[in-house]
Short mmCIF file of C-alpha atoms and ligand atoms in Angstrom, two decimals:
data_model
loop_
_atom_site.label_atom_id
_atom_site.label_comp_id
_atom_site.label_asym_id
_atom_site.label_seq_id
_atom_site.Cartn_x
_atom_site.Cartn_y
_atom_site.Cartn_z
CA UNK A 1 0.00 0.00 0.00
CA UNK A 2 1.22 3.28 -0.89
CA UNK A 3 0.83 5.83 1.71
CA UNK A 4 0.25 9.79 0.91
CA UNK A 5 4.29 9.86 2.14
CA UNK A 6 5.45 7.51 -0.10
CA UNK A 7 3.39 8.83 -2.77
CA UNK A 8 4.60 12.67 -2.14
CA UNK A 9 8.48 11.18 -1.86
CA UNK A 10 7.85 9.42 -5.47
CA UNK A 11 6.58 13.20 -6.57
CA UNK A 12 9.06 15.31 -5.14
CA UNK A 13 12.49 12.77 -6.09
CA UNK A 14 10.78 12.68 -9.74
CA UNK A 15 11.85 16.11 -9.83
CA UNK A 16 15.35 16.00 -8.60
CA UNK A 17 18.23 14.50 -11.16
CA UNK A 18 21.05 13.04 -9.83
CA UNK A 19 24.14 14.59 -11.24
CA UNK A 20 27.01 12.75 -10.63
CA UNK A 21 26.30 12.68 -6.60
CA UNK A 22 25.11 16.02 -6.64
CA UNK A 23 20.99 17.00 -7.10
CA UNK A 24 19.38 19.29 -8.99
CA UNK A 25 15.71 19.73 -7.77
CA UNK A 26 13.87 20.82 -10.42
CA UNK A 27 10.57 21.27 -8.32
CA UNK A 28 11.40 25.35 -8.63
CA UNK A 29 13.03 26.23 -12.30
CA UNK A 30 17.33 27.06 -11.90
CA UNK A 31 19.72 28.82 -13.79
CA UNK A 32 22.09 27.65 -15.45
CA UNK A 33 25.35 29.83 -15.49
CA UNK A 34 27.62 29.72 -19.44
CA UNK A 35 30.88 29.68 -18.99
CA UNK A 36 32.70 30.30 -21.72
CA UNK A 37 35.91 28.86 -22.15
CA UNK A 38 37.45 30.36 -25.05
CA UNK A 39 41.28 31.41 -24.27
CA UNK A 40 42.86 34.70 -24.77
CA UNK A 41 45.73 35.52 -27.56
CA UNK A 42 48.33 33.93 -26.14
CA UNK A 43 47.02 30.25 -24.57
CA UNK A 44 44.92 27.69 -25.98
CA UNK A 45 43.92 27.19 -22.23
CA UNK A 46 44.74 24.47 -19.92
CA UNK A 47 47.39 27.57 -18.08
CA UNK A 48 46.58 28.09 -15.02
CA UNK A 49 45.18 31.75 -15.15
CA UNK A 50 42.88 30.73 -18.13
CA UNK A 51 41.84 28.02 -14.82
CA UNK A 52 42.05 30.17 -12.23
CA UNK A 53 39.74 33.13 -14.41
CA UNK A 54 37.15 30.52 -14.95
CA UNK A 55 37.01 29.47 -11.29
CA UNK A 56 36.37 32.73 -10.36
CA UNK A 57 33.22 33.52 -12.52
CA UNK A 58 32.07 30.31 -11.86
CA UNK A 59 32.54 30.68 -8.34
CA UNK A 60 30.55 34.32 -8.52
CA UNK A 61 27.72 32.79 -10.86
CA UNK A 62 26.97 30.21 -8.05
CA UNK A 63 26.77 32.83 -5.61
CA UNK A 64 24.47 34.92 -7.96
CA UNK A 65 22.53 32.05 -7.86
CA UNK A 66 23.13 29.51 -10.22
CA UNK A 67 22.42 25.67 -9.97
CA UNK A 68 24.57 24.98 -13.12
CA UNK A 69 27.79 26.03 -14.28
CA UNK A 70 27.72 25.16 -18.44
CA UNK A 71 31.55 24.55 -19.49
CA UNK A 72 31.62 25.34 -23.03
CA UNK A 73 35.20 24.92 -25.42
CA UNK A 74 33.80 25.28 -28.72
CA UNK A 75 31.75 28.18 -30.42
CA UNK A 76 28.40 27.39 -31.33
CA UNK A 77 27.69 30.69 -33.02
CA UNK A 78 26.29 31.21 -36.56
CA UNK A 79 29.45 31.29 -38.40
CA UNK A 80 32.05 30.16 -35.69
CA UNK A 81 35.30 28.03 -36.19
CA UNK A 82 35.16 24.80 -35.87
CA UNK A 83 37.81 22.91 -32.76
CA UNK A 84 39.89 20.13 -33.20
CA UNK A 85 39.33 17.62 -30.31
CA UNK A 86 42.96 18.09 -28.50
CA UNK A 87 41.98 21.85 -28.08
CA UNK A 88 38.48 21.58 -27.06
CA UNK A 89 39.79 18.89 -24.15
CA UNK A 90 42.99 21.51 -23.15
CA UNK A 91 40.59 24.17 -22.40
CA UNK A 92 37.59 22.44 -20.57
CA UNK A 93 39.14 19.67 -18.51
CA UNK A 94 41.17 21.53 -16.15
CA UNK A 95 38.27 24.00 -15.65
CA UNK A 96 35.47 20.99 -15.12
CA UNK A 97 38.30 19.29 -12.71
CA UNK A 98 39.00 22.91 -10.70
CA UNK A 99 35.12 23.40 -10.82
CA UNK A 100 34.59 20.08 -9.27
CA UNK A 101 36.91 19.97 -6.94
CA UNK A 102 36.31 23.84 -5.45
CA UNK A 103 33.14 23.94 -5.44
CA UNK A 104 29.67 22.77 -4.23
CA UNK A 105 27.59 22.74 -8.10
CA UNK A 106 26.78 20.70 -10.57
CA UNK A 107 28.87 20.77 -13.56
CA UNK A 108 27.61 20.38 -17.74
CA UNK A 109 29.94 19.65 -20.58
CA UNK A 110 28.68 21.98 -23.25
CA UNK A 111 30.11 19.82 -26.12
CA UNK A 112 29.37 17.26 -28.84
CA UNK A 113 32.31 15.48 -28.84
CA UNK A 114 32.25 11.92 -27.69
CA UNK A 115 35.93 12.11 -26.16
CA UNK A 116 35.22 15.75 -24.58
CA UNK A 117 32.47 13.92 -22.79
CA UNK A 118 33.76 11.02 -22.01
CA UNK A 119 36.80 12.98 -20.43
CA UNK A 120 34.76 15.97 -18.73
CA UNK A 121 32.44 12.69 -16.71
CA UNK A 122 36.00 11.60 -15.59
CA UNK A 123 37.22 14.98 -14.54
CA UNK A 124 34.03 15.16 -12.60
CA UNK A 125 31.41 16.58 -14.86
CA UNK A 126 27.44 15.80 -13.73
CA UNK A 127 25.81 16.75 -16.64
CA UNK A 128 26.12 17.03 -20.98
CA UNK A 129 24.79 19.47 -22.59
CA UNK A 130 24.57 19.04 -26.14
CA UNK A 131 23.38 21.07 -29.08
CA UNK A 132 23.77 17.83 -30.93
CA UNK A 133 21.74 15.78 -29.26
CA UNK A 134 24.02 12.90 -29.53
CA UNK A 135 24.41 12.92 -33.30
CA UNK A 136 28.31 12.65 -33.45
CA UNK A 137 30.25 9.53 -33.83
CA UNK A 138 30.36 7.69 -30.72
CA UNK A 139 28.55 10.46 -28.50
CA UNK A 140 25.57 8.04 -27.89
CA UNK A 141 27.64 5.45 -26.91
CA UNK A 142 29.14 7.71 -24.56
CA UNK A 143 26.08 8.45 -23.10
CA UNK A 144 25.12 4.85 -22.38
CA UNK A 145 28.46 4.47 -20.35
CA UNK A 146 28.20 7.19 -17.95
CA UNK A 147 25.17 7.73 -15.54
CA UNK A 148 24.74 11.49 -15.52
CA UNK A 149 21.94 13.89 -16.84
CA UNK A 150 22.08 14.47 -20.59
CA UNK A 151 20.05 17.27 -22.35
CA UNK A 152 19.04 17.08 -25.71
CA UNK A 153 18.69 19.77 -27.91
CA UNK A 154 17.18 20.53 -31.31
CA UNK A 155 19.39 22.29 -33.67
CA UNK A 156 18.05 22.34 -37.75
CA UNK A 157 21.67 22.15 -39.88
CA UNK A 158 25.02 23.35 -38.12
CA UNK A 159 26.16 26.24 -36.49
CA UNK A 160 28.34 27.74 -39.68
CA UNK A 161 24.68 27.68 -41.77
CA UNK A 162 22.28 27.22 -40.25
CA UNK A 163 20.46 30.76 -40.29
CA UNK A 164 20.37 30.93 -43.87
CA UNK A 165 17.39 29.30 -44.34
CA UNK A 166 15.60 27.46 -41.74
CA UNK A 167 12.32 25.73 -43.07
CA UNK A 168 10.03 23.66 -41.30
CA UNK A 169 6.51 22.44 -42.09
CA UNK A 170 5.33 23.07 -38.41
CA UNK A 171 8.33 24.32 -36.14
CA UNK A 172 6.56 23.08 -32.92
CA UNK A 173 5.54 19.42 -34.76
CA UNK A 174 8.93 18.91 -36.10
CA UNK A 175 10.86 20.09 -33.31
CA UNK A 176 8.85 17.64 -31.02
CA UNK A 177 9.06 14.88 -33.08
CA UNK A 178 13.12 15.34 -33.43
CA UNK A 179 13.35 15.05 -29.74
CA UNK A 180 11.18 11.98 -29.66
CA UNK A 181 13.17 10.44 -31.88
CA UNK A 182 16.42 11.56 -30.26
CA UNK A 183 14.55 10.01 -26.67
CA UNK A 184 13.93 6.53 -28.42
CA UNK A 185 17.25 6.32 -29.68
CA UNK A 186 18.97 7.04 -26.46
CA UNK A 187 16.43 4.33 -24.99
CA UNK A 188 17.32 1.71 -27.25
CA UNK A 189 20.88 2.00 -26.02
CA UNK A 190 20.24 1.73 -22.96
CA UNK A 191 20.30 5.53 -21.69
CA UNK A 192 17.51 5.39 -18.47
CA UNK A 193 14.72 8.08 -19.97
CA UNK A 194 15.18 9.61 -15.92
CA UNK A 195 18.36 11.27 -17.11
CA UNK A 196 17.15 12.71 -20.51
CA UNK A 197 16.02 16.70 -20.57
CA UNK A 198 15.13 18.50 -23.63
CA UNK A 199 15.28 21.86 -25.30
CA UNK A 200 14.41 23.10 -28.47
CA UNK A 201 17.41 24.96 -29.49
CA UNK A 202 16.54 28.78 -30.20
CA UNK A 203 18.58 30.26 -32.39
CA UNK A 204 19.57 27.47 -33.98
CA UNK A 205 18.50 26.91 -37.77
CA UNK A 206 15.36 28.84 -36.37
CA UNK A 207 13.56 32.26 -37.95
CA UNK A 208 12.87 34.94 -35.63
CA UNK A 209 8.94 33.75 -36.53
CA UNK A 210 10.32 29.92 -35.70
CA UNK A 211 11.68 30.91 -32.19
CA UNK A 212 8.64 32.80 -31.09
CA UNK A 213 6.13 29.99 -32.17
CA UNK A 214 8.61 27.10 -30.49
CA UNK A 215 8.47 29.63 -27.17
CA UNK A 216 4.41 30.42 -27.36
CA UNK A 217 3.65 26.40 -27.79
CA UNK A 218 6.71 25.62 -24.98
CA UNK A 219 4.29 23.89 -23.03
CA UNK A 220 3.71 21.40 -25.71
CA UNK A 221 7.74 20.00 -24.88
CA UNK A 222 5.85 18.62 -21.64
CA UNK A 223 4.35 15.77 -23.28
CA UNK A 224 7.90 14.50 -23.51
CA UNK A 225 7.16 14.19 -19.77
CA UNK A 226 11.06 15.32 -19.15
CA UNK A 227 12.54 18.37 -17.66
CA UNK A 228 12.61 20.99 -20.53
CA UNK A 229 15.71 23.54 -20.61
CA UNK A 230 15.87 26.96 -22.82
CA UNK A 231 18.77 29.39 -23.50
CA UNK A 232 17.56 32.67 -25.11
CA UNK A 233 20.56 35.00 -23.45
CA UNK A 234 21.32 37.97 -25.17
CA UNK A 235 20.39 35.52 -28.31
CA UNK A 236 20.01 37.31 -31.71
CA UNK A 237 15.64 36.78 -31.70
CA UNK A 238 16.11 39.65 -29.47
CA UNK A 239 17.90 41.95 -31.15
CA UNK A 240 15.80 41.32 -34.33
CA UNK A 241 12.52 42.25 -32.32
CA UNK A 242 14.36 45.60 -29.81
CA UNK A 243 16.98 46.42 -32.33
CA UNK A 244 19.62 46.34 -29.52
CA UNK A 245 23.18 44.87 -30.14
CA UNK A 246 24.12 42.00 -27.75
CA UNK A 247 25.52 44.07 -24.42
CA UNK A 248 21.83 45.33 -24.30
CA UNK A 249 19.74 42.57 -24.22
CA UNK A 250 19.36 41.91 -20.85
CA UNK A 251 15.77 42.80 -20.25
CA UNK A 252 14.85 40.87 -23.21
CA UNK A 253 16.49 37.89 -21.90
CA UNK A 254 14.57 38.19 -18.79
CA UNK A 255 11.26 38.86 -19.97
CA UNK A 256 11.61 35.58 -22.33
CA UNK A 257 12.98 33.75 -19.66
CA UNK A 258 9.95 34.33 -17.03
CA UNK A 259 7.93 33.46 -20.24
CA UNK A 260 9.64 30.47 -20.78
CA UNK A 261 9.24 29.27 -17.03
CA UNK A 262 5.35 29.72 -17.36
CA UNK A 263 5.08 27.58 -20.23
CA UNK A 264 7.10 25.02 -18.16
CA UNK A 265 10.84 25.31 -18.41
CA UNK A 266 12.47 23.79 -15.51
CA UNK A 267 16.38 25.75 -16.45
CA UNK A 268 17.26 28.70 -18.04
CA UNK A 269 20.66 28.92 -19.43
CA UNK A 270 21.79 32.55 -19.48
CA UNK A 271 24.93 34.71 -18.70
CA UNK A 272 23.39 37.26 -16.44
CA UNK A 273 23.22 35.19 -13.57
CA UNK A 274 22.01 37.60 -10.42
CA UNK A 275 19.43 39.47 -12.49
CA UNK A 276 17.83 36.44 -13.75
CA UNK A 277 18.00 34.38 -10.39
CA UNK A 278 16.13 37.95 -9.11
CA UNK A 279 13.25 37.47 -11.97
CA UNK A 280 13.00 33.75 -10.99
CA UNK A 281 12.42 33.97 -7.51
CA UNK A 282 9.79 36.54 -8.30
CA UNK A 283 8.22 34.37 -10.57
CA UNK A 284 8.49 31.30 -8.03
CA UNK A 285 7.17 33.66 -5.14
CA UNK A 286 3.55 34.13 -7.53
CA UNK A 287 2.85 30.52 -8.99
CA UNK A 288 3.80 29.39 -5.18
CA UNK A 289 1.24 31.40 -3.83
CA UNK A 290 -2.74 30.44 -2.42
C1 8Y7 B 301 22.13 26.86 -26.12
C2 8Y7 B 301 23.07 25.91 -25.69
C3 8Y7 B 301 24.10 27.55 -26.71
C4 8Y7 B 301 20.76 26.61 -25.86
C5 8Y7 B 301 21.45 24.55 -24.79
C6 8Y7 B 301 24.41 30.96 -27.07
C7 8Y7 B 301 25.55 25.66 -25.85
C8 8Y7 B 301 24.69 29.92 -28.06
N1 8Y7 B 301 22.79 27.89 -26.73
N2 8Y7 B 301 22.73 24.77 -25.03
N3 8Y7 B 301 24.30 26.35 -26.08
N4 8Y7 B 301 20.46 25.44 -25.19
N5 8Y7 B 301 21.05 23.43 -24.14
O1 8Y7 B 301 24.04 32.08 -27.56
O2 8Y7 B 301 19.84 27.35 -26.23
O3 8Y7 B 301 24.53 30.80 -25.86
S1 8Y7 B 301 25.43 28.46 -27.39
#
C-alpha cells in the first residue's frame, strides 16, 4: 500500500536528477550559469590563469545564484570556427576538474564530442549538454556508459549555416518529433529516460517567426514528460525584435525567460546570472502562492 508519504516522496524525487552525486531539484526552475571557455591571444587554455579566471566567474555565478555552471570549449555561433578535439579537451578539462573539486555545483559539458564527454564525466562533470543531441560519432555510446543527466537539444543544420534558411513544415511538430526520436534512440541503447532533458534549441537553424512559435507552444515540450531547458541570453531573436546589439539585451532575456518558465521550463541557461535568479524567484514567489 502506498501511503500519501510515499506517494509525495515518489513526486518530489521525480523532480530532482542526480548529477554525478550532486541533485538538482527541479521542483522550482534554476539557472544555469555559461561559462565560456574560449582562451585569450596567447594560450589555448589548460594555463593556469585561463583556470584560475574561470574558477572565479564560476565561483561568482553560483553565488548569484546559479544551480549549473555550463563549461563550453567550442563556439556554437552562426558562423564560428570549428575545434579540433585536442583543443576543445585543453581548455575544458582543467576547468570541469577545478570546478569540481572547489566547489559545491553541478557541472555540464557543453560539447558534442564523444571524447570531450567522455573525459569531462572523468574529470568530474554531472551533466552534458549538447546542441547535438548525440548525433556525433560515438557520442551516444558515450552516453550509455556514464550515468549522468544528458540534455538534448534541437538544432536544424550546423552552427556555420544554419540561419540561412531554416524551413520547417510546423516548427513546434517537427521540433517535437526530433526530440522523440532523439529520446527513443537514447532508450534503445540503454540511456535510463530519468536522465534525458530536452530543449528546443533557439537560435539554432530557427527564424525569428520559428523561435517565437517554439516559445508560445513551450508547453507542448511537456508531453515529452522530461525536464525541458531553454537558452535565449542575449540571443540574436532579441535583437531582431528591440533592435539592440548583444551588451543590451538583458531585459529581453529576462522577460523571455519568465515566459519560458510559465510555459514550463524547468532551467534557463543565461549569462546574467544575479538578475535572472532575481526574476526567478519573483516568478516562483507568484505561482507558489494560495
Ligand atoms: C544553447 C546551448 C548555446 C541553448 C542549450 C548561445 C551551448 C549559443 N545555446 N545549449 N548552447 N540550449 N542546451 O548564444 O539554447 O549561448 S550556445
Amino acid at each position: 500500500m502506498d501511503t500519501w508519504e510515499n506517494l509525495l516522496a515518489n513526486i518530489s524525487s521525480s523532480m530532482i536528477l542526480d548529477c554525478a552525486g550532486r541533485s538538482l531539484d527541479l521542483s522550482s526552475p534554476k539557472i544555469m550559469g555559461i561559462l565560456n571557455v574560449t582562451p585569450d591571444s596567447f594560450s589555448d587554455g589548460g594555463n593556469f590563469l585561463d583556470v584560475e579566471n574561470a574558477l572565479r566567474q564560476a565561483e561568482r555565478m553560483m553565488r548569484e545564484g546559479a544551480t549549473v555552471i555550463d563549461v563550453g570549449g567550442e563556439s556554437t555561433r552562426p558562423g564560428a570556427q570549428a575545434v579540433s578535439v585536442q583543443q576543445e579537451l585543453d581548455r575544458v578539462v582543467p576547468v570541469v576538474e577545478a570546478i569540481v573539486q572547489n566547489l559545491d555545483i553541478v557541472v555540464s559539458i557543453d560539447t558534442s564530442k564523444a571524447v570531450v564527454m567522455r573525459e569531462a564525466v572523468v574529470a568530474g562533470a554531472g551533466m552534458i549538454n549538447d546542441v547535438r543531441a548525440l548525433r556525433e560519432p560515438g557520442a551516444l555510446e558515450v552516453a550509455a556508459n556514464c550515468d549522468i543527466p544528458i540534455c538534448l537539444m534541437h538544432m536544424q543544420g550546423e552552427p556555420r549555416s544554419m540561419q540561412s534558411n531554416p524551413q520547417y513544415l510546423d516548427v513546434v511538430d517537427d521540433v517535437f518529433e526530433f526530440l522523440e526520436e532523439r529520446i527513443e534512440d537514447c532508450f534503445k541503447i540503454g540511456v535510463n529516460r530519468k536522465r534525458l532533458l530536452v530543449d528546443p534549441g533557439f537560435g539554432f537553424g530557427k527564424s525569428l517567426a520559428h523561435n517565437l512559435s517554439l516559445l508560445k507552444h513551450l508547453d507542448v515540450f511537456s508531453r515529452l514528460e522530461l525536464p525541458v531547458l531553454v537558452g535565449v541570453s542575449r540571443k540574436s531573436m532579441i535583437g531582431a525584435m528591440l533592435n539592440v546589439d548583444v551588451h543590451e539585451r538583458l531585459y529581453g532575456s529576462i522577460a523571455l525567460a519568465v515566459m519560458a518558465c510559465q510555459k514550463g521550463a524547468n532551467i534557463i541557461r543565461c549569462h546574467d546570472v544575479s538578475e535572472h535568479a532575481q526574476a526567478l524567484r519573483i516568478y516562483h514567489a507568484v505561482v507558489s502562492a494560495q
